[in-house]
Structures are given as C-alpha cells and as structure tokens.
Amino acid sequence: MKHYTITEWPVTHFFTADRHSAIIWLAIRLYVGWQWLSAGIEKLSNPAWVGADAGSALAGFIQGTLGKTGGAHPDVQLWYASFLREAVLPNVHTWSYAVVAGECLVGAALICGFLVGLSAFFGGFMNLNFMLAGSVSTNPILFTLAILLMLSWRVAGWLGADRVILPLLARRAFMRWLPIHLS
C-alpha cells in the first residue's frame, strides 16, 4: 500500500494554524466583535427593540423587506419573505429580543476570544439573514470576515479566552472516551 504525503501550503498554514498570525486575527476579531456589540448596545437602549414598544423596529424592517420581493430580479427571495411573514412577524416581539441578544453575545464573545469559531458562525448566520432580507450595508464584509474567523478558529482566539478554554474542552472530550480515568 502506498502512502501519500500531502503538504500544506505555507500561507494557509500561517493563517490557520500558526500562532504568529494570532495578532492579525485579534485585530479582525476585535473589529467584527465591536461591530456586533455596538449594534446590539444601540438596540438595547432603543424601546423599539427592547422595552415597551419592542418589535416595532423589526416589524418596520420586515415590512420594508417584504416590499423588495417584486420584479424580475427581486432583492428578497419569495421563500425568505414567506419565512419572515409566517414565522417572524407573528412573533416579532420575541425575535426582536433575540436579535439584540444575539448581536450583544456574538460581539462580546468575539471581543473576548471565547469560542471564536462558534461565535463567528452565529455572527455569520445573522449576517446571512440580514443579506437575505435585502440589507447590504456592511453585512457582506462581516460575513466574509466571519468565514475567515471560522476557518482560522485554532489560532483566532489564541490571544483570548480560547487559549485556555479550547485545551480544557479538548481534554474533557478526550477523557470521556478513555476506558480508565486518570486523576
């Protein structure tokens, strides 16, 4: 049987596995995290998102989104508009709180370097939903940076909480599968 060795390209190794690139990922993580956290904090202090009139801002956004479904090349696909109309609008109050909580939690986690790959995934998922709703703004940039953070998860949180948390999680997962536990 022949054995093949596949060598990794040095550039991809540097950006996804070399701890020397951690400073680059720290800058990207802080930028993306601050974008999410500041958006969440802004909404947190707005009664149209959280408080007495919660959901009214989101309902207005969705009504605008539903208006972008017409024409030969609509900004919003009909399947996504149907999801917004049938699932989000009837529960707009709950979704409003979920958006604010999601933005704040993703932002804080990225700034702290806490489970960067997972945090970036949820941030990217929110960006994707905003883009599907026809909102461009900085969403494509943040979505792209989220993908890069997910790909570099091993080193993106090295200058953050992941430096401590990931080895603990790996040890716990490994220890669960050992037939005997070492104390």
PDB file of N, CA, C and O in Angstrom, residues 47-106:
ATOM      1  N   PRO A  47     -36.266  51.587  22.833  1.00  0.00           N
ATOM      2  CA  PRO A  47     -37.518  50.919  23.209  1.00  0.00           C
ATOM      3  C   PRO A  47     -38.237  50.250  22.032  1.00  0.00           C
ATOM      4  O   PRO A  47     -39.097  49.397  22.237  1.00  0.00           O
ATOM      5  N   ALA A  48     -37.889  50.594  20.805  1.00  0.00           N
ATOM      6  CA  ALA A  48     -38.495  49.946  19.647  1.00  0.00           C
ATOM      7  C   ALA A  48     -37.915  48.540  19.442  1.00  0.00           C
ATOM      8  O   ALA A  48     -38.482  47.739  18.705  1.00  0.00           O
ATOM      9  N   TRP A  49     -36.805  48.234  20.089  1.00  0.00           N
ATOM     10  CA  TRP A  49     -36.202  46.904  20.017  1.00  0.00           C
ATOM     11  C   TRP A  49     -36.410  46.128  21.312  1.00  0.00           C
ATOM     12  O   TRP A  49     -36.710  44.939  21.282  1.00  0.00           O
ATOM     13  N   VAL A  50     -36.183  46.797  22.428  1.00  0.00           N
ATOM     14  CA  VAL A  50     -36.296  46.159  23.743  1.00  0.00           C
ATOM     15  C   VAL A  50     -37.053  47.117  24.645  1.00  0.00           C
ATOM     16  O   VAL A  50     -36.644  48.249  24.831  1.00  0.00           O
ATOM     17  N   GLY A  51     -38.145  46.678  25.182  1.00  0.00           N
ATOM     18  CA  GLY A  51     -38.887  47.540  26.091  1.00  0.00           C
ATOM     19  C   GLY A  51     -40.352  47.629  25.726  1.00  0.00           C
ATOM     20  O   GLY A  51     -40.936  46.701  25.165  1.00  0.00           O
ATOM     21  N   ALA A  52     -40.920  48.786  26.021  1.00  0.00           N
ATOM     22  CA  ALA A  52     -42.370  48.986  25.885  1.00  0.00           C
ATOM     23  C   ALA A  52     -42.873  48.750  24.463  1.00  0.00           C
ATOM     24  O   ALA A  52     -43.959  48.218  24.257  1.00  0.00           O
ATOM     25  N   ASP A  53     -42.108  49.164  23.482  1.00  0.00           N
ATOM     26  CA  ASP A  53     -42.540  49.068  22.090  1.00  0.00           C
ATOM     27  C   ASP A  53     -41.727  48.016  21.322  1.00  0.00           C
ATOM     28  O   ASP A  53     -41.542  48.128  20.115  1.00  0.00           O
ATOM     29  N   ALA A  54     -41.203  47.014  22.045  1.00  0.00           N
ATOM     30  CA  ALA A  54     -40.324  46.003  21.447  1.00  0.00           C
ATOM     31  C   ALA A  54     -40.975  45.336  20.247  1.00  0.00           C
ATOM     32  O   ALA A  54     -42.136  44.957  20.281  1.00  0.00           O
ATOM     33  N   GLY A  55     -40.210  45.227  19.202  1.00  0.00           N
ATOM     34  CA  GLY A  55     -40.683  44.582  17.988  1.00  0.00           C
ATOM     35  C   GLY A  55     -41.101  45.545  16.900  1.00  0.00           C
ATOM     36  O   GLY A  55     -41.174  45.158  15.736  1.00  0.00           O
ATOM     37  N   SER A  56     -41.365  46.791  17.262  1.00  0.00           N
ATOM     38  CA  SER A  56     -41.836  47.730  16.234  1.00  0.00           C
ATOM     39  C   SER A  56     -40.750  48.049  15.209  1.00  0.00           C
ATOM     40  O   SER A  56     -41.042  48.167  14.013  1.00  0.00           O
ATOM     41  N   ALA A  57     -39.509  48.156  15.635  1.00  0.00           N
ATOM     42  CA  ALA A  57     -38.423  48.427  14.684  1.00  0.00           C
ATOM     43  C   ALA A  57     -38.229  47.240  13.747  1.00  0.00           C
ATOM     44  O   ALA A  57     -38.072  47.406  12.536  1.00  0.00           O
ATOM     45  N   LEU A  58     -38.249  46.042  14.304  1.00  0.00           N
ATOM     46  CA  LEU A  58     -38.090  44.843  13.487  1.00  0.00           C
ATOM     47  C   LEU A  58     -39.266  44.668  12.533  1.00  0.00           C
ATOM     48  O   LEU A  58     -39.089  44.301  11.369  1.00  0.00           O
ATOM     49  N   ALA A  59     -40.471  44.945  13.011  1.00  0.00           N
ATOM     50  CA  ALA A  59     -41.656  44.840  12.153  1.00  0.00           C
ATOM     51  C   ALA A  59     -41.553  45.815  10.980  1.00  0.00           C
ATOM     52  O   ALA A  59     -41.878  45.465   9.845  1.00  0.00           O
ATOM     53  N   GLY A  60     -41.082  47.021  11.248  1.00  0.00           N
ATOM     54  CA  GLY A  60     -40.886  48.002  10.176  1.00  0.00           C
ATOM     55  C   GLY A  60     -39.846  47.540   9.175  1.00  0.00           C
ATOM     56  O   GLY A  60     -40.018  47.693   7.957  1.00  0.00           O
ATOM     57  N   PHE A  61     -38.749  46.964   9.682  1.00  0.00           N
ATOM     58  CA  PHE A  61     -37.704  46.428   8.809  1.00  0.00           C
ATOM     59  C   PHE A  61     -38.275  45.321   7.927  1.00  0.00           C
ATOM     60  O   PHE A  61     -38.019  45.275   6.720  1.00  0.00           O
ATOM     61  N   ILE A  62     -39.059  44.435   8.520  1.00  0.00           N
ATOM     62  CA  ILE A  62     -39.630  43.309   7.765  1.00  0.00           C
ATOM     63  C   ILE A  62     -40.628  43.804   6.725  1.00  0.00           C
ATOM     64  O   ILE A  62     -40.669  43.293   5.600  1.00  0.00           O
ATOM     65  N   GLN A  63     -41.438  44.797   7.065  1.00  0.00           N
ATOM     66  CA  GLN A  63     -42.382  45.350   6.084  1.00  0.00           C
ATOM     67  C   GLN A  63     -41.619  45.917   4.885  1.00  0.00           C
ATOM     68  O   GLN A  63     -42.036  45.732   3.739  1.00  0.00           O
ATOM     69  N   GLY A  64     -40.502  46.590   5.153  1.00  0.00           N
ATOM     70  CA  GLY A  64     -39.667  47.090   4.060  1.00  0.00           C
ATOM     71  C   GLY A  64     -39.078  45.954   3.243  1.00  0.00           C
ATOM     72  O   GLY A  64     -38.992  46.028   2.014  1.00  0.00           O
ATOM     73  N   THR A  65     -38.681  44.900   3.924  1.00  0.00           N
ATOM     74  CA  THR A  65     -38.131  43.717   3.256  1.00  0.00           C
ATOM     75  C   THR A  65     -39.161  43.073   2.348  1.00  0.00           C
ATOM     76  O   THR A  65     -38.864  42.694   1.211  1.00  0.00           O
ATOM     77  N   LEU A  66     -40.395  42.946   2.834  1.00  0.00           N
ATOM     78  CA  LEU A  66     -41.455  42.319   2.036  1.00  0.00           C
ATOM     79  C   LEU A  66     -41.757  43.130   0.777  1.00  0.00           C
ATOM     80  O   LEU A  66     -42.213  42.576  -0.222  1.00  0.00           O
ATOM     81  N   GLY A  67     -41.490  44.419   0.812  1.00  0.00           N
ATOM     82  CA  GLY A  67     -41.679  45.254  -0.366  1.00  0.00           C
ATOM     83  C   GLY A  67     -40.618  45.043  -1.430  1.00  0.00           C
ATOM     84  O   GLY A  67     -40.748  45.534  -2.553  1.00  0.00           O
ATOM     85  N   LYS A  68     -39.546  44.311  -1.098  1.00  0.00           N
ATOM     86  CA  LYS A  68     -38.448  44.069  -2.044  1.00  0.00           C
ATOM     87  C   LYS A  68     -38.570  42.722  -2.752  1.00  0.00           C
ATOM     88  O   LYS A  68     -37.608  42.222  -3.307  1.00  0.00           O
ATOM     89  N   THR A  69     -39.771  42.138  -2.730  1.00  0.00           N
ATOM     90  CA  THR A  69     -39.946  40.805  -3.322  1.00  0.00           C
ATOM     91  C   THR A  69     -40.456  40.845  -4.758  1.00  0.00           C
ATOM     92  O   THR A  69     -40.555  39.794  -5.390  1.00  0.00           O
ATOM     93  N   GLY A  70     -40.768  42.004  -5.276  1.00  0.00           N
ATOM     94  CA  GLY A  70     -41.341  42.092  -6.618  1.00  0.00           C
ATOM     95  C   GLY A  70     -40.299  42.300  -7.691  1.00  0.00           C
ATOM     96  O   GLY A  70     -39.112  42.495  -7.439  1.00  0.00           O
ATOM     97  N   GLY A  71     -40.740  42.235  -8.916  1.00  0.00           N
ATOM     98  CA  GLY A  71     -39.882  42.498 -10.064  1.00  0.00           C
ATOM     99  C   GLY A  71     -39.231  41.253 -10.615  1.00  0.00           C
ATOM    100  O   GLY A  71     -39.364  40.154 -10.077  1.00  0.00           O
ATOM    101  N   ALA A  72     -38.512  41.448 -11.717  1.00  0.00           N
ATOM    102  CA  ALA A  72     -37.851  40.329 -12.391  1.00  0.00           C
ATOM    103  C   ALA A  72     -36.693  39.772 -11.561  1.00  0.00           C
ATOM    104  O   ALA A  72     -36.439  38.574 -11.562  1.00  0.00           O
ATOM    105  N   HIS A  73     -35.993  40.645 -10.853  1.00  0.00           N
ATOM    106  CA  HIS A  73     -34.853  40.238 -10.030  1.00  0.00           C
ATOM    107  C   HIS A  73     -35.025  40.823  -8.637  1.00  0.00           C
ATOM    108  O   HIS A  73     -34.416  41.834  -8.285  1.00  0.00           O
ATOM    109  N   PRO A  74     -35.859  40.196  -7.826  1.00  0.00           N
ATOM    110  CA  PRO A  74     -36.160  40.759  -6.504  1.00  0.00           C
ATOM    111  C   PRO A  74     -34.946  40.724  -5.568  1.00  0.00           C
ATOM    112  O   PRO A  74     -34.098  39.837  -5.673  1.00  0.00           O
ATOM    113  N   ASP A  75     -34.873  41.706  -4.679  1.00  0.00           N
ATOM    114  CA  ASP A  75     -33.811  41.737  -3.674  1.00  0.00           C
ATOM    115  C   ASP A  75     -34.013  40.653  -2.622  1.00  0.00           C
ATOM    116  O   ASP A  75     -33.058  40.206  -1.992  1.00  0.00           O
ATOM    117  N   VAL A  76     -35.266  40.258  -2.420  1.00  0.00           N
ATOM    118  CA  VAL A  76     -35.601  39.249  -1.410  1.00  0.00           C
ATOM    119  C   VAL A  76     -36.347  38.110  -2.089  1.00  0.00           C
ATOM    120  O   VAL A  76     -37.344  38.340  -2.780  1.00  0.00           O
ATOM    121  N   GLN A  77     -35.868  36.898  -1.875  1.00  0.00           N
ATOM    122  CA  GLN A  77     -36.488  35.725  -2.467  1.00  0.00           C
ATOM    123  C   GLN A  77     -37.832  35.445  -1.791  1.00  0.00           C
ATOM    124  O   GLN A  77     -38.013  35.718  -0.607  1.00  0.00           O
ATOM    125  N   LEU A  78     -38.767  34.888  -2.546  1.00  0.00           N
ATOM    126  CA  LEU A  78     -40.106  34.623  -2.019  1.00  0.00           C
ATOM    127  C   LEU A  78     -40.103  33.647  -0.847  1.00  0.00           C
ATOM    128  O   LEU A  78     -40.873  33.799   0.097  1.00  0.00           O
ATOM    129  N   TRP A  79     -39.234  32.644  -0.863  1.00  0.00           N
ATOM    130  CA  TRP A  79     -39.189  31.681   0.227  1.00  0.00           C
ATOM    131  C   TRP A  79     -38.781  32.358   1.533  1.00  0.00           C
ATOM    132  O   TRP A  79     -39.295  32.028   2.593  1.00  0.00           O
ATOM    133  N   TYR A  80     -37.839  33.318   1.438  1.00  0.00           N
ATOM    134  CA  TYR A  80     -37.390  34.005   2.648  1.00  0.00           C
ATOM    135  C   TYR A  80     -38.456  34.999   3.120  1.00  0.00           C
ATOM    136  O   TYR A  80     -38.685  35.136   4.320  1.00  0.00           O
ATOM    137  N   ALA A  81     -39.113  35.649   2.174  1.00  0.00           N
ATOM    138  CA  ALA A  81     -40.206  36.553   2.533  1.00  0.00           C
ATOM    139  C   ALA A  81     -41.328  35.777   3.219  1.00  0.00           C
ATOM    140  O   ALA A  81     -41.931  36.265   4.184  1.00  0.00           O
ATOM    141  N   SER A  82     -41.578  34.569   2.745  1.00  0.00           N
ATOM    142  CA  SER A  82     -42.595  33.730   3.375  1.00  0.00           C
ATOM    143  C   SER A  82     -42.205  33.381   4.808  1.00  0.00           C
ATOM    144  O   SER A  82     -43.041  33.412   5.716  1.00  0.00           O
ATOM    145  N   PHE A  83     -40.941  33.062   5.018  1.00  0.00           N
ATOM    146  CA  PHE A  83     -40.453  32.789   6.377  1.00  0.00           C
ATOM    147  C   PHE A  83     -40.660  34.008   7.282  1.00  0.00           C
ATOM    148  O   PHE A  83     -41.141  33.881   8.407  1.00  0.00           O
ATOM    149  N   LEU A  84     -40.301  35.180   6.784  1.00  0.00           N
ATOM    150  CA  LEU A  84     -40.469  36.399   7.586  1.00  0.00           C
ATOM    151  C   LEU A  84     -41.942  36.662   7.899  1.00  0.00           C
ATOM    152  O   LEU A  84     -42.294  37.010   9.026  1.00  0.00           O
ATOM    153  N   ARG A  85     -42.783  36.472   6.893  1.00  0.00           N
ATOM    154  CA  ARG A  85     -44.216  36.747   7.068  1.00  0.00           C
ATOM    155  C   ARG A  85     -44.880  35.743   8.007  1.00  0.00           C
ATOM    156  O   ARG A  85     -45.683  36.108   8.854  1.00  0.00           O
ATOM    157  N   GLU A  86     -44.530  34.467   7.865  1.00  0.00           N
ATOM    158  CA  GLU A  86     -45.214  33.403   8.608  1.00  0.00           C
ATOM    159  C   GLU A  86     -44.597  33.089   9.971  1.00  0.00           C
ATOM    160  O   GLU A  86     -45.315  32.695  10.881  1.00  0.00           O
ATOM    161  N   ALA A  87     -43.286  33.242  10.102  1.00  0.00           N
ATOM    162  CA  ALA A  87     -42.626  32.846  11.354  1.00  0.00           C
ATOM    163  C   ALA A  87     -42.158  34.029  12.194  1.00  0.00           C
ATOM    164  O   ALA A  87     -42.257  33.984  13.417  1.00  0.00           O
ATOM    165  N   VAL A  88     -41.661  35.057  11.547  1.00  0.00           N
ATOM    166  CA  VAL A  88     -41.080  36.163  12.312  1.00  0.00           C
ATOM    167  C   VAL A  88     -42.134  37.201  12.692  1.00  0.00           C
ATOM    168  O   VAL A  88     -42.229  37.578  13.870  1.00  0.00           O
ATOM    169  N   LEU A  89     -42.913  37.664  11.737  1.00  0.00           N
ATOM    170  CA  LEU A  89     -43.897  38.718  12.042  1.00  0.00           C
ATOM    171  C   LEU A  89     -44.879  38.348  13.158  1.00  0.00           C
ATOM    172  O   LEU A  89     -45.138  39.176  14.030  1.00  0.00           O
ATOM    173  N   PRO A  90     -45.413  37.135  13.196  1.00  0.00           N
ATOM    174  CA  PRO A  90     -46.327  36.806  14.295  1.00  0.00           C
ATOM    175  C   PRO A  90     -45.644  36.791  15.666  1.00  0.00           C
ATOM    176  O   PRO A  90     -46.299  36.903  16.692  1.00  0.00           O
ATOM    177  N   ASN A  91     -44.337  36.636  15.682  1.00  0.00           N
ATOM    178  CA  ASN A  91     -43.565  36.570  16.925  1.00  0.00           C
ATOM    179  C   ASN A  91     -42.505  37.663  16.971  1.00  0.00           C
ATOM    180  O   ASN A  91     -41.415  37.459  17.509  1.00  0.00           O
ATOM    181  N   VAL A  92     -42.819  38.814  16.421  1.00  0.00           N
ATOM    182  CA  VAL A  92     -41.834  39.875  16.248  1.00  0.00           C
ATOM    183  C   VAL A  92     -41.257  40.365  17.578  1.00  0.00           C
ATOM    184  O   VAL A  92     -40.087  40.737  17.655  1.00  0.00           O
ATOM    185  N   HIS A  93     -42.050  40.337  18.625  1.00  0.00           N
ATOM    186  CA  HIS A  93     -41.581  40.757  19.943  1.00  0.00           C
ATOM    187  C   HIS A  93     -40.423  39.857  20.403  1.00  0.00           C
ATOM    188  O   HIS A  93     -39.361  40.339  20.829  1.00  0.00           O
ATOM    189  N   THR A  94     -40.595  38.555  20.297  1.00  0.00           N
ATOM    190  CA  THR A  94     -39.565  37.588  20.698  1.00  0.00           C
ATOM    191  C   THR A  94     -38.337  37.697  19.804  1.00  0.00           C
ATOM    192  O   THR A  94     -37.197  37.679  20.279  1.00  0.00           O
ATOM    193  N   TRP A  95     -38.564  37.794  18.498  1.00  0.00           N
ATOM    194  CA  TRP A  95     -37.452  37.908  17.558  1.00  0.00           C
ATOM    195  C   TRP A  95     -36.649  39.182  17.788  1.00  0.00           C
ATOM    196  O   TRP A  95     -35.428  39.191  17.590  1.00  0.00           O
ATOM    197  N   SER A  96     -37.313  40.243  18.185  1.00  0.00           N
ATOM    198  CA  SER A  96     -36.623  41.498  18.460  1.00  0.00           C
ATOM    199  C   SER A  96     -35.614  41.315  19.589  1.00  0.00           C
ATOM    200  O   SER A  96     -34.459  41.743  19.494  1.00  0.00           O
ATOM    201  N   TYR A  97     -36.060  40.677  20.669  1.00  0.00           N
ATOM    202  CA  TYR A  97     -35.150  40.397  21.775  1.00  0.00           C
ATOM    203  C   TYR A  97     -34.030  39.452  21.350  1.00  0.00           C
ATOM    204  O   TYR A  97     -32.878  39.581  21.786  1.00  0.00           O
ATOM    205  N   ALA A  98     -34.352  38.475  20.492  1.00  0.00           N
ATOM    206  CA  ALA A  98     -33.353  37.512  20.021  1.00  0.00           C
ATOM    207  C   ALA A  98     -32.268  38.194  19.193  1.00  0.00           C
ATOM    208  O   ALA A  98     -31.081  37.876  19.324  1.00  0.00           O
ATOM    209  N   VAL A  99     -32.665  39.152  18.351  1.00  0.00           N
ATOM    210  CA  VAL A  99     -31.690  39.884  17.540  1.00  0.00           C
ATOM    211  C   VAL A  99     -30.748  40.665  18.445  1.00  0.00           C
ATOM    212  O   VAL A  99     -29.516  40.621  18.284  1.00  0.00           O
ATOM    213  N   VAL A 100     -31.308  41.383  19.411  1.00  0.00           N
ATOM    214  CA  VAL A 100     -30.483  42.189  20.323  1.00  0.00           C
ATOM    215  C   VAL A 100     -29.547  41.292  21.127  1.00  0.00           C
ATOM    216  O   VAL A 100     -28.344  41.567  21.236  1.00  0.00           O
ATOM    217  N   ALA A 101     -30.077  40.212  21.686  1.00  0.00           N
ATOM    218  CA  ALA A 101     -29.248  39.288  22.477  1.00  0.00           C
ATOM    219  C   ALA A 101     -28.159  38.659  21.605  1.00  0.00           C
ATOM    220  O   ALA A 101     -27.000  38.567  22.031  1.00  0.00           O
ATOM    221  N   GLY A 102     -28.521  38.253  20.404  1.00  0.00           N
ATOM    222  CA  GLY A 102     -27.549  37.647  19.503  1.00  0.00           C
ATOM    223  C   GLY A 102     -26.420  38.595  19.153  1.00  0.00           C
ATOM    224  O   GLY A 102     -25.245  38.211  19.179  1.00  0.00           O
ATOM    225  N   GLU A 103     -26.757  39.834  18.824  1.00  0.00           N
ATOM    226  CA  GLU A 103     -25.727  40.809  18.478  1.00  0.00           C
ATOM    227  C   GLU A 103     -24.798  41.077  19.656  1.00  0.00           C
ATOM    228  O   GLU A 103     -23.583  41.120  19.497  1.00  0.00           O
ATOM    229  N   CYS A 104     -25.370  41.245  20.842  1.00  0.00           N
ATOM    230  CA  CYS A 104     -24.550  41.512  22.034  1.00  0.00           C
ATOM    231  C   CYS A 104     -23.674  40.317  22.394  1.00  0.00           C
ATOM    232  O   CYS A 104     -22.482  40.477  22.683  1.00  0.00           O
ATOM    233  N   LEU A 105     -24.244  39.116  22.368  1.00  0.00           N
ATOM    234  CA  LEU A 105     -23.487  37.925  22.747  1.00  0.00           C
ATOM    235  C   LEU A 105     -22.375  37.597  21.750  1.00  0.00           C
ATOM    236  O   LEU A 105     -21.255  37.276  22.155  1.00  0.00           O
ATOM    237  N   VAL A 106     -22.671  37.688  20.468  1.00  0.00           N
ATOM    238  CA  VAL A 106     -21.645  37.423  19.456  1.00  0.00           C
ATOM    239  C   VAL A 106     -20.529  38.454  19.570  1.00  0.00           C
ATOM    240  O   VAL A 106     -19.338  38.112  19.543  1.00  0.00           O
TER     241      VAL A 106
END
